[in-house]
Amino acid sequence: MEITTLPLSPSVRAKLLSAGYTSFASLSAVSSSHLARDLSISDEEAVAILKVTSQYNTLDRIDGSHSILAGAQTAWDKLHEEKNLRHITTSCEDLDAILGGGINCREITEIGGVPGIGKTQLGIQLAVNVQIPNDFGGLGGKAIYIDTEGSFMVERAFQIAEACIQDTFDNFVFHKNDYEACQEKMQPKAFLANIFYFRICSHTEQVAVINYLDKFITEHKDVKVVIIDSITFHFRQEFDDLALRTRLLGGMALKLMKLAQKYWLAVVLLNQVTTKVTEGSFHLSLALGESWAHACTNRIILYWNGNERYAHIDKSPSLRSASSPFSVTSKGIRCLVSNCKRIKMM
Amino acid sequence: MNEFEPQNLLELPTCKCSLGCPILDRLLDGGIPCNSVTEIVAESGSGKTQLCLQLLLTAQLPVSRGGLNAASIYIHSEFPFPSRRLKQLSSFLLSSSSKDPLDRIFVRAAHTPGELLALLDRAEYLIARSVNDSFPIKLIVIDSIAALFRSEFDNTPTDLKRRSALFFKIGAKLKLQARRFNLAVVVTNQVVDLMGSGDGANGVRVGNYGGLYSSGRRVCPALGLSWASCVNSRVFLSRSDEVVNSGGETEGNVRTRRKMQLVFAPHLPESSFEFVILKEGVFGVS
């Protein structure tokens, strides 16, 4: 059993973790005064923590769960947890609707499409939107942006942040004092400063930085989204050993999945498309092949339909397959203006 | 000390290299971005090389005039290097005070992908050494990438796979150098004609336009989807010849209308306008 499963307030949990109390065992031997000193909290609070811990310990014993099952949850618990899951809005209501509210936390979402369809735009939009404060229905988190292709443009991020702040203010009614306080806090520059930007120039660097993320996020607990733009680029160069490539990609996906679960954050991977020829006819498919297709929880494909951009949910364990139009405007990702109500359910 | 420190976006350099014409610069919001790979696609005779030559010169302009105050590397694979045209352009684009602008342009030919990669390796030393010069190298132009791949590859699955792996290798190397030295990288590309209804792998829509037209034919950039995934921005130049009756008399003049279209770019919306090629250089028409 880990501390994170205890019904304690996040601040207390954070204190425990940073003081090195990560497991039940570490708490069972400690006295309340000792704990109070370690966490620099009052004795009463320390007693309360130990009380909760011992309750859970006895509960465990009553259930008769063995150590091998420690940490296991029932499906009921899972469902309850899922209800509390947060989403990161895409700024396009149609797209949010088919995604069930936006990009899910604790999951890996892969987004693919042809060059120029708006993958990077969506990536930047999510890095900005994750920062919308809690009071405005956002997550109030920070973003990690791993740029493997060099397509992240600061001027564009600034533009999108500016528009996002403007829209947030427009949609909420304020008391005058609140407004001024928020306006001071929500500046495009502050939004940019909350995007941790890593530029990666080879696949070895990419693997290394993903290994490093766990450490980085323990130091920056408010990171709520990790965006990799794109996961593919450095893996499409000469890879003589395709088995190695598959192993590297698989390992990377596994680590990202663990991060998503551990820190309750969303992982968004952008992918390129490639043409696949089967029996003389060709079709587009996302790069990196069959085994990679299993690595992500959700898969969204962006495509052109006439002159309109569409997003299609290609794979998801919980969402129904659906498409919705979206557009890329000067403000970022938005609804298609001409036909706001045209979600196709299939 | 950890080598993976996230970068502060507010401190990231975002310089651009002017094209030497305010209207053209408006299309690209200031010019060709550094730390990025920009592709110029067009059929032959549309002004790709003209635009590249112009860039080699505007890069030498001081930063206050939109340039990079920099020298450049020009790798050509198609024509012999048009040095006379460059000389002519330099007299118009750069003030007479700048001494020997042609000395700040390093020219080399490459004819195969292997040669290009080897050249880029060596260029790295050259660039690294120039960092403290009064004119450091800040621009690489490759004219054109398509010509390198014209002969060596068959239309078989193995060859196509080898080819696309090379695209990514070249793309990654260019981006690495662009990042390390904050270079602007410009690559030109040819077009291929689209036959029939525009189906097939080349008919896949890439970017802001459903179809690209030049000289009245439907065309698409060469080298396919893989290469398109290797560049950050793509600009398309096209031409169309028009018969203009001057004064309504029997004699008809042929006038070439040239258009520049932004196919995709991470920082810019779709836009397009006409341009002309004059003796003095390439200019936008408002």
XYZ file of C-alpha atoms in Angstrom:
632
model
C 0.000 0.000 0.000
C 1.244 3.387 -0.824
C 0.690 6.670 0.896
C -0.991 8.052 -2.198
C -3.986 5.770 -1.652
C -4.719 7.185 1.804
C -7.653 9.567 2.200
C -5.462 12.487 3.190
C -5.447 15.999 1.884
C -3.039 16.558 -1.024
C -0.890 18.934 0.984
C -0.426 16.418 3.777
C 0.296 13.713 1.236
C 2.874 15.899 -0.437
C 4.510 16.586 2.927
C 4.649 12.887 3.715
C 6.149 12.039 0.341
C 8.733 14.783 0.430
C 9.782 13.679 3.930
C 10.352 10.184 2.566
C 7.264 8.399 3.925
C 6.172 6.568 0.835
C 4.760 3.306 2.159
C 2.568 2.163 5.041
C 5.463 0.282 6.519
C 7.456 3.464 6.900
C 4.603 5.015 8.891
C 3.810 2.041 11.080
C 6.981 2.299 13.175
C 7.040 6.030 13.649
C 5.735 7.902 16.707
C 3.409 10.868 16.399
C 5.887 13.363 17.865
C 8.596 12.134 15.536
C 6.273 12.475 12.565
C 5.212 15.937 13.671
C 8.828 17.017 13.795
C 9.630 15.489 10.385
C 6.741 17.156 8.630
C 6.845 20.283 10.782
C 3.159 19.964 11.640
C 1.363 19.998 14.982
C 1.153 16.871 17.165
C -2.602 16.665 16.696
C -2.251 16.508 12.941
C 0.390 13.831 13.198
C -1.871 11.758 15.441
C -4.677 12.157 12.925
C -2.469 10.906 10.114
C -1.378 7.872 12.115
C -4.994 7.150 12.997
C -5.993 7.069 9.350
C -3.047 4.866 8.571
C -3.807 2.347 11.281
C -7.446 2.232 10.243
C -6.434 1.343 6.750
C -3.985 -1.197 8.031
C -6.669 -3.011 9.994
C -9.073 -2.795 7.089
C -6.495 -4.494 5.006
C -6.148 -7.288 7.482
C -9.876 -7.793 7.725
C -10.103 -8.104 3.974
C -7.411 -10.682 4.250
C -5.543 -9.207 1.339
C -2.042 -10.502 0.940
C 0.911 -8.396 0.156
C 0.724 -9.482 -3.449
C -2.658 -7.828 -3.726
C -1.650 -4.691 -1.932
C -2.514 -1.715 -4.053
C -5.121 -3.614 -6.018
C -8.405 -1.803 -6.507
C -11.836 -3.042 -7.216
C -13.579 -2.078 -10.402
C -15.993 -0.088 -8.265
C -13.148 2.033 -6.901
C -11.883 2.490 -10.411
C -15.224 3.716 -11.611
C -15.402 6.177 -8.775
C -11.921 7.373 -9.609
C -12.799 7.782 -13.245
C -15.696 10.037 -12.346
C -13.262 12.405 -10.706
C -10.962 12.403 -13.724
C -10.248 15.751 -15.191
C -10.172 16.683 -18.847
C -8.165 19.212 -20.749
C -10.368 21.127 -23.121
C -9.332 21.383 -26.761
C -11.078 24.783 -27.125
C -13.359 23.214 -29.734
C -16.713 22.230 -28.210
C -17.461 19.681 -30.923
C -14.162 17.950 -30.377
C -14.612 18.051 -26.598
C -18.074 16.530 -27.027
C -16.841 13.450 -28.852
C -13.907 13.141 -26.456
C -16.210 13.222 -23.438
C -15.006 16.596 -22.231
C -11.508 16.824 -23.625
C -8.212 14.996 -23.431
C -8.304 12.546 -20.529
C -5.845 12.627 -17.683
C -4.194 9.323 -16.693
C -4.299 8.150 -20.288
C -2.117 8.251 -23.364
C -3.775 9.903 -26.330
C -2.175 9.618 -29.721
C -3.033 12.212 -32.346
C -1.975 11.702 -35.950
C -2.474 13.349 -39.307
C -0.844 14.630 -42.486
C 1.566 17.581 -42.354
C -0.263 20.876 -41.987
C -3.454 19.411 -40.561
C -2.915 21.026 -37.167
C -1.195 18.482 -34.921
C 1.293 20.969 -33.558
C -1.465 23.560 -33.222
C -3.469 21.154 -31.091
C -0.357 20.362 -29.085
C 0.318 24.015 -28.321
C -3.366 24.585 -27.570
C -3.338 21.805 -24.969
C -0.129 23.120 -23.414
C -1.910 26.445 -22.969
C -5.358 25.138 -21.972
C -4.015 22.933 -19.187
C -3.105 26.158 -17.422
C -6.641 27.582 -17.242
C -7.088 28.042 -13.466
C -9.374 25.806 -11.417
C -11.773 28.672 -10.824
C -12.462 28.797 -14.534
C -13.052 25.102 -14.968
C -9.506 24.278 -15.950
C -6.809 22.215 -14.334
C -4.509 25.011 -13.298
C -1.561 22.809 -14.171
C 1.654 23.135 -16.105
C 2.795 21.488 -19.318
C 5.852 19.627 -20.526
C 6.383 20.031 -24.265
C 8.930 17.732 -25.870
C 9.644 19.050 -29.337
C 11.395 16.557 -31.604
C 10.702 18.345 -34.891
C 11.360 22.002 -34.162
C 7.838 23.033 -35.102
C 7.042 24.696 -31.795
C 6.948 28.437 -32.482
C 7.050 30.761 -29.502
C 5.186 33.522 -31.326
C 2.351 31.122 -32.085
C 2.201 29.882 -28.489
C 2.022 33.490 -27.348
C -0.851 34.177 -29.749
C -2.779 31.123 -28.578
C -2.188 31.950 -24.906
C -3.404 35.493 -25.443
C -6.608 34.307 -27.131
C -7.169 31.652 -24.466
C -6.923 34.223 -21.684
C -9.233 36.572 -23.545
C -11.843 33.855 -24.084
C -11.647 32.771 -20.465
C -12.346 36.298 -19.308
C -15.144 36.758 -21.821
C -16.922 33.630 -20.636
C -16.939 34.458 -16.961
C -18.671 37.196 -15.046
C -16.519 38.802 -12.410
C -16.659 41.050 -9.518
C -14.414 43.915 -10.306
C -11.825 43.051 -7.674
C -11.566 39.458 -8.762
C -11.153 40.548 -12.313
C -8.167 42.685 -11.562
C -6.546 40.035 -9.436
C -6.992 37.417 -12.147
C -5.861 39.681 -14.883
C -2.641 40.212 -13.053
C -2.139 36.488 -12.668
C -3.146 35.474 -16.183
C -0.622 36.916 -18.557
C 0.505 35.274 -21.803
C 4.073 35.488 -20.568
C 3.221 33.583 -17.420
C 1.541 30.948 -19.560
C 4.684 30.543 -21.653
C 6.818 30.315 -18.533
C 4.677 27.388 -17.368
C 5.437 25.329 -20.451
C 8.567 23.285 -19.793
C 10.056 23.042 -23.258
C 12.545 20.339 -24.222
C 14.008 20.299 -27.730
C 15.202 16.848 -28.772
C 17.507 16.178 -31.713
C 17.933 12.386 -31.798
C 16.153 9.244 -30.719
C 18.683 8.580 -27.950
C 17.950 11.985 -26.497
C 14.269 11.261 -26.750
C 14.571 8.022 -24.786
C 16.798 9.726 -22.230
C 14.470 12.649 -21.634
C 11.501 10.335 -21.162
C 13.505 8.404 -18.569
C 14.270 11.678 -16.862
C 10.633 12.835 -16.798
C 9.787 10.869 -13.658
C 12.407 12.742 -11.685
C 11.449 16.038 -13.244
C 7.768 15.626 -12.467
C 8.433 14.684 -8.826
C 10.041 18.098 -8.596
C 7.244 19.778 -10.551
C 4.095 18.125 -9.264
C 1.769 20.570 -10.967
C 2.590 19.250 -14.432
C -0.683 17.967 -15.803
C 0.131 17.247 -19.417
C 3.102 15.842 -21.319
C 3.077 16.510 -25.050
C 5.535 14.880 -27.436
C 5.609 16.461 -30.894
C 6.203 14.060 -32.522
C 6.923 10.645 -31.073
C 7.805 9.474 -34.590
C 10.306 11.742 -36.249
C 13.575 10.302 -34.948
C 12.356 6.751 -35.307
C 11.838 6.928 -39.036
C 15.500 7.310 -39.893
C 17.651 4.363 -40.770
C 16.761 1.806 -38.140
C 18.384 -1.379 -39.325
C 17.292 -3.258 -36.271
C 13.524 -3.004 -36.362
C 13.197 -5.197 -33.292
C 15.263 -2.669 -31.363
C 13.008 0.095 -32.580
C 9.929 -1.769 -31.412
C 11.531 -2.399 -28.017
C 12.534 1.243 -27.587
C 9.098 2.476 -28.548
C 7.386 -0.078 -26.333
C 9.556 0.856 -23.381
C 8.851 4.506 -23.946
C 5.101 3.940 -24.084
C 5.261 1.926 -20.876
C 7.150 4.648 -19.026
C 4.719 7.281 -20.241
C 1.781 5.149 -19.162
C 3.307 4.832 -15.690
C 3.795 8.590 -15.490
C 0.198 9.172 -16.541
C -1.054 6.825 -13.828
C 1.273 7.932 -11.080
C 0.883 11.668 -11.438
C -2.648 11.858 -12.825
C -1.534 13.609 -15.944
C -2.458 13.417 -19.601
C 0.085 12.207 -22.137
C -0.419 13.393 -25.696
C 1.697 11.872 -28.458
C 1.629 13.355 -31.927
C 2.293 10.987 -34.791
C 2.865 11.285 -38.512
C 1.103 9.374 -41.247
C 2.546 7.131 -43.868
C 1.132 5.481 -46.963
C 0.570 1.778 -46.856
C 0.197 -0.157 -50.058
C -1.904 -3.291 -49.898
C -2.773 -5.222 -53.025
C -2.128 -2.363 -55.355
C -4.309 0.163 -53.572
C -2.933 2.483 -50.961
C -4.276 4.023 -47.823
C -2.993 6.327 -45.131
C -2.128 4.998 -41.732
C -0.284 6.300 -38.715
C 3.438 5.660 -38.661
C 5.396 3.201 -36.495
C 3.389 0.139 -37.407
C 1.175 -2.449 -35.854
C 2.792 -3.078 -32.490
C 2.870 0.634 -31.714
C -0.851 0.864 -32.451
C -1.444 -1.080 -29.243
C 0.636 1.208 -27.076
C -1.767 4.107 -26.727
C -5.054 4.238 -24.872
C -6.787 6.532 -27.343
C -6.053 7.230 -30.944
C -7.358 10.284 -32.771
C -6.837 10.807 -36.473
C -7.014 14.279 -37.978
C -7.945 14.432 -41.640
C -9.237 16.649 -44.399
C -12.827 16.329 -45.477
C -13.141 18.629 -48.443
C -11.924 21.943 -47.157
C -12.686 21.174 -43.544
C -10.542 19.659 -40.878
C -12.005 16.686 -39.022
C -10.954 14.635 -36.042
C -11.904 10.988 -35.816
C -11.711 8.762 -32.753
C -10.070 5.691 -34.186
C -9.538 3.750 -31.000
C -10.678 4.235 -27.455
C -11.726 1.840 -24.712
C -14.480 4.114 -23.444
C -15.513 6.494 -26.206
C -17.643 5.678 -29.173
C -16.202 6.058 -32.605
C -17.126 9.520 -33.836
C -15.920 12.388 -35.975
C -16.171 16.092 -35.497
C -15.019 19.092 -37.497
C -12.610 21.595 -36.054
C -10.731 24.561 -37.412
C -7.399 26.217 -36.884
C -7.822 29.962 -36.482
C -5.599 32.812 -35.497
C -6.755 32.177 -31.921
C -5.854 28.504 -32.052
C -8.072 25.443 -32.268
C -11.743 26.413 -32.443
C -15.083 25.126 -33.647
C -15.877 25.269 -37.278
C -17.980 28.408 -37.394
C -20.218 27.587 -40.326
C -21.685 24.423 -38.871
C -21.338 24.211 -35.147
C -23.770 21.340 -34.769
C -22.618 18.665 -37.081
C -21.217 15.878 -34.995
C -21.519 12.589 -36.735
C -22.070 9.607 -34.499
C -21.297 6.309 -36.050
C 24.098 19.640 -13.330
C 21.596 17.960 -15.531
C 21.837 18.198 -19.262
C 18.071 18.112 -19.591
C 16.933 21.449 -18.409
C 13.742 22.735 -19.915
C 14.226 25.922 -21.847
C 12.563 29.145 -20.929
C 10.347 29.930 -23.887
C 10.665 33.632 -23.238
C 14.403 33.412 -23.785
C 14.292 31.307 -26.923
C 15.737 33.266 -29.838
C 13.252 33.875 -32.626
C 15.104 35.662 -35.398
C 13.996 35.726 -38.996
C 15.765 36.435 -42.217
C 14.099 39.026 -44.400
C 13.442 38.246 -48.056
C 14.356 41.791 -48.983
C 10.816 42.874 -49.857
C 8.237 44.054 -47.302
C 5.362 42.329 -49.064
C 7.115 38.977 -49.199
C 8.122 39.395 -45.585
C 4.511 39.948 -44.659
C 3.567 36.529 -46.047
C 6.148 34.948 -43.778
C 5.641 37.391 -40.916
C 9.157 38.757 -41.019
C 10.919 36.263 -43.223
C 12.432 32.810 -43.078
C 12.537 31.689 -39.423
C 15.776 30.539 -37.837
C 15.909 27.189 -36.046
C 13.468 25.815 -38.591
C 13.438 24.132 -42.005
C 11.512 25.962 -44.712
C 10.776 24.332 -48.036
C 10.143 26.225 -51.270
C 8.296 24.085 -53.793
C 7.824 25.020 -57.441
C 8.140 23.798 -60.982
C 11.212 24.899 -62.869
C 11.224 28.510 -63.965
C 9.033 29.694 -61.122
C 11.671 31.601 -59.226
C 12.917 29.155 -56.598
C 16.559 29.779 -57.328
C 15.989 33.525 -57.657
C 14.440 33.609 -54.221
C 17.302 31.548 -52.802
C 19.937 33.831 -54.271
C 18.141 36.792 -52.829
C 18.163 35.165 -49.403
C 21.906 34.568 -49.588
C 22.284 38.315 -49.905
C 19.612 39.554 -47.494
C 21.082 37.276 -44.807
C 24.105 39.570 -44.876
C 22.043 42.637 -44.059
C 22.371 43.946 -40.514
C 19.742 42.737 -38.053
C 18.276 46.246 -37.965
C 17.331 45.852 -41.624
C 15.795 42.420 -41.211
C 18.859 40.384 -42.081
C 20.918 38.044 -39.954
C 24.245 39.802 -40.346
C 25.474 36.428 -41.486
C 27.287 34.388 -44.089
C 25.640 31.408 -45.745
C 26.186 27.995 -47.306
C 24.633 27.226 -50.664
C 24.495 23.592 -51.780
C 23.315 23.143 -55.354
C 22.420 19.961 -57.143
C 20.808 21.104 -60.368
C 22.445 23.897 -62.300
C 25.904 25.253 -62.315
C 25.974 27.968 -59.721
C 24.468 31.175 -61.202
C 27.246 33.431 -59.967
C 26.654 36.180 -62.516
C 23.051 36.585 -61.481
C 24.130 36.651 -57.851
C 26.626 39.391 -58.611
C 23.933 41.360 -60.395
C 21.502 40.968 -57.516
C 24.085 41.956 -54.947
C 24.532 45.348 -56.578
C 20.818 46.029 -56.094
C 20.143 44.448 -52.740
C 23.193 45.414 -50.774
C 24.543 48.873 -50.444
C 27.839 49.490 -52.163
C 29.487 49.895 -48.795
C 29.327 46.194 -48.025
C 32.579 44.714 -49.141
C 32.597 41.639 -51.341
C 29.244 40.132 -50.447
C 30.059 37.109 -52.566
C 32.890 36.217 -50.217
C 30.334 35.411 -47.568
C 28.610 32.725 -49.572
C 30.112 29.246 -49.492
C 29.058 27.248 -52.529
C 29.328 23.511 -53.043
C 27.699 21.030 -55.367
C 26.178 17.751 -54.215
C 24.708 15.132 -56.495
C 23.643 12.259 -54.271
C 22.049 12.015 -50.816
C 25.325 10.544 -49.541
C 27.290 13.511 -50.800
C 24.845 15.892 -49.177
C 25.124 14.165 -45.806
C 28.920 14.172 -46.002
C 28.846 17.838 -46.943
C 26.583 18.692 -44.035
C 28.986 16.925 -41.686
C 31.837 19.045 -42.924
C 29.694 22.160 -42.912
C 29.282 21.666 -39.193
C 32.978 22.384 -38.614
C 32.823 25.386 -40.881
C 29.796 26.767 -39.051
C 31.224 26.078 -35.608
C 34.435 27.864 -36.565
C 32.572 30.874 -37.926
C 30.550 31.480 -34.765
C 32.803 34.279 -33.565
C 33.373 35.851 -36.979
C 31.895 39.201 -37.833
C 29.670 37.294 -40.272
C 28.895 33.881 -38.730
C 27.134 31.332 -40.914
C 23.414 31.508 -40.201
C 21.813 30.211 -43.385
C 21.951 26.941 -45.321
C 20.253 26.730 -48.708
C 19.863 23.424 -50.531
C 18.745 23.838 -54.134
C 17.231 21.348 -54.771
C 16.582 18.310 -52.619
C 14.548 16.538 -55.304
C 17.391 16.434 -57.799
C 19.455 14.359 -55.364
C 16.912 11.587 -55.374
C 16.100 11.560 -59.058
C 18.370 8.856 -60.348
C 19.431 6.532 -57.596
C 16.172 4.976 -56.570
C 13.840 2.471 -58.196
C 10.150 2.337 -57.621
C 10.393 -0.793 -55.487
C 9.312 -1.112 -51.858
C 12.881 -1.634 -50.610
C 14.209 1.363 -52.490
C 11.331 3.568 -51.423
C 11.906 2.572 -47.827
C 15.612 3.321 -48.114
C 14.720 6.630 -49.708
C 12.333 7.724 -46.981
C 14.830 6.686 -44.286
C 17.295 9.036 -45.987
C 14.739 11.851 -45.990
C 14.413 11.557 -42.249
C 18.155 11.344 -41.813
C 18.687 14.514 -43.843
C 15.746 16.205 -42.158
C 17.055 15.353 -38.695
C 20.566 16.527 -39.529
C 19.324 19.833 -40.906
C 17.135 20.380 -37.866
C 19.973 19.475 -35.516
C 22.267 22.034 -37.102
C 19.478 24.598 -37.324
C 18.985 24.192 -33.617
C 22.612 24.056 -32.563
C 23.667 27.172 -34.456
C 20.282 28.882 -34.742
C 20.384 28.588 -38.537
C 17.709 29.336 -41.064
C 17.488 26.349 -43.409
C 15.887 26.637 -46.833
C 15.363 23.623 -49.069
C 13.868 23.789 -52.531
C 11.837 21.003 -54.056
C 10.413 20.198 -57.474
C 6.888 19.240 -58.367
C 5.418 16.248 -60.141
C 2.312 16.328 -62.289
C -0.818 14.706 -61.021
C -2.577 12.623 -63.626
C -6.240 11.740 -63.765
C -8.554 12.440 -60.913
C -5.767 13.125 -58.509
C -6.043 9.865 -56.668
C -3.131 7.830 -55.499
C -0.537 8.546 -52.872
C 0.337 11.925 -54.382
C -3.287 13.050 -54.346
C -3.326 13.144 -50.549
C -4.106 16.649 -49.436
C -1.251 18.220 -47.519
C -1.730 21.655 -46.068
C -4.037 24.541 -46.760
C -4.892 23.852 -50.386
C -7.000 21.117 -51.904
C -4.958 21.272 -55.071
C -1.880 23.118 -56.253
C -1.772 24.384 -59.805
C 1.098 25.671 -61.882
C 1.091 26.453 -65.609
C -2.478 25.208 -65.678
C -1.545 21.717 -64.535
C -2.367 20.108 -61.226
C 0.905 19.395 -59.503
C 2.143 18.196 -56.151
C 5.491 18.521 -54.400
C 7.960 15.746 -55.214
C 9.252 13.172 -52.706
C 5.880 12.425 -51.176
C 4.434 12.384 -47.708
C 7.586 11.265 -45.883
C 9.569 14.266 -46.976
C 6.650 16.549 -46.190
C 6.928 15.285 -42.613
C 10.568 16.387 -42.497
C 10.117 20.100 -43.099
C 8.567 22.644 -40.742
C 7.031 25.002 -43.302
C 6.223 24.741 -46.982
C 5.868 27.588 -49.469
C 4.571 26.957 -52.973
C 5.436 29.124 -55.977
C 3.443 28.855 -59.170
C 3.268 30.514 -62.522
C 0.610 30.851 -65.154
C 1.083 32.351 -68.568
C -1.598 34.691 -69.718
C -2.108 36.256 -73.101
C -2.670 39.956 -72.632
C -3.856 42.039 -75.549
C -1.889 45.186 -75.359
C -4.003 48.009 -76.718
C -6.530 45.639 -78.272
C -4.433 45.179 -81.403
C -3.630 41.922 -83.117
C -0.370 41.380 -81.301
C -0.790 39.480 -78.007
C 1.725 39.690 -75.223
C 2.355 36.763 -72.951
C 2.471 37.822 -69.359
C 3.547 35.518 -66.593
C 1.640 35.764 -63.378
C 3.456 34.371 -60.393
C 1.915 33.418 -57.118
C 3.283 32.498 -53.751
C 1.146 30.376 -51.415
C 1.762 29.254 -47.886
C 0.963 25.537 -47.827
C 1.701 24.949 -44.169
C 3.668 26.516 -41.359
C 3.399 26.017 -37.613
C 3.234 29.748 -36.941
C 1.307 31.182 -39.891
C -2.173 30.977 -41.375
C -2.917 30.294 -45.017
C -2.087 33.235 -47.259
C -1.054 33.941 -50.823
C -0.190 36.732 -53.209
C 1.434 37.537 -56.484
C 5.034 38.398 -57.058
C 7.256 39.444 -59.931
C 10.843 38.715 -60.831
C 12.699 41.774 -62.001
C 16.270 42.518 -62.765
C 16.541 43.940 -59.265
C 15.209 40.798 -57.595
C 11.995 39.121 -56.458
C 9.236 41.429 -55.220
C 5.697 41.005 -53.975
C 2.814 42.788 -55.684
C 0.271 44.360 -53.389
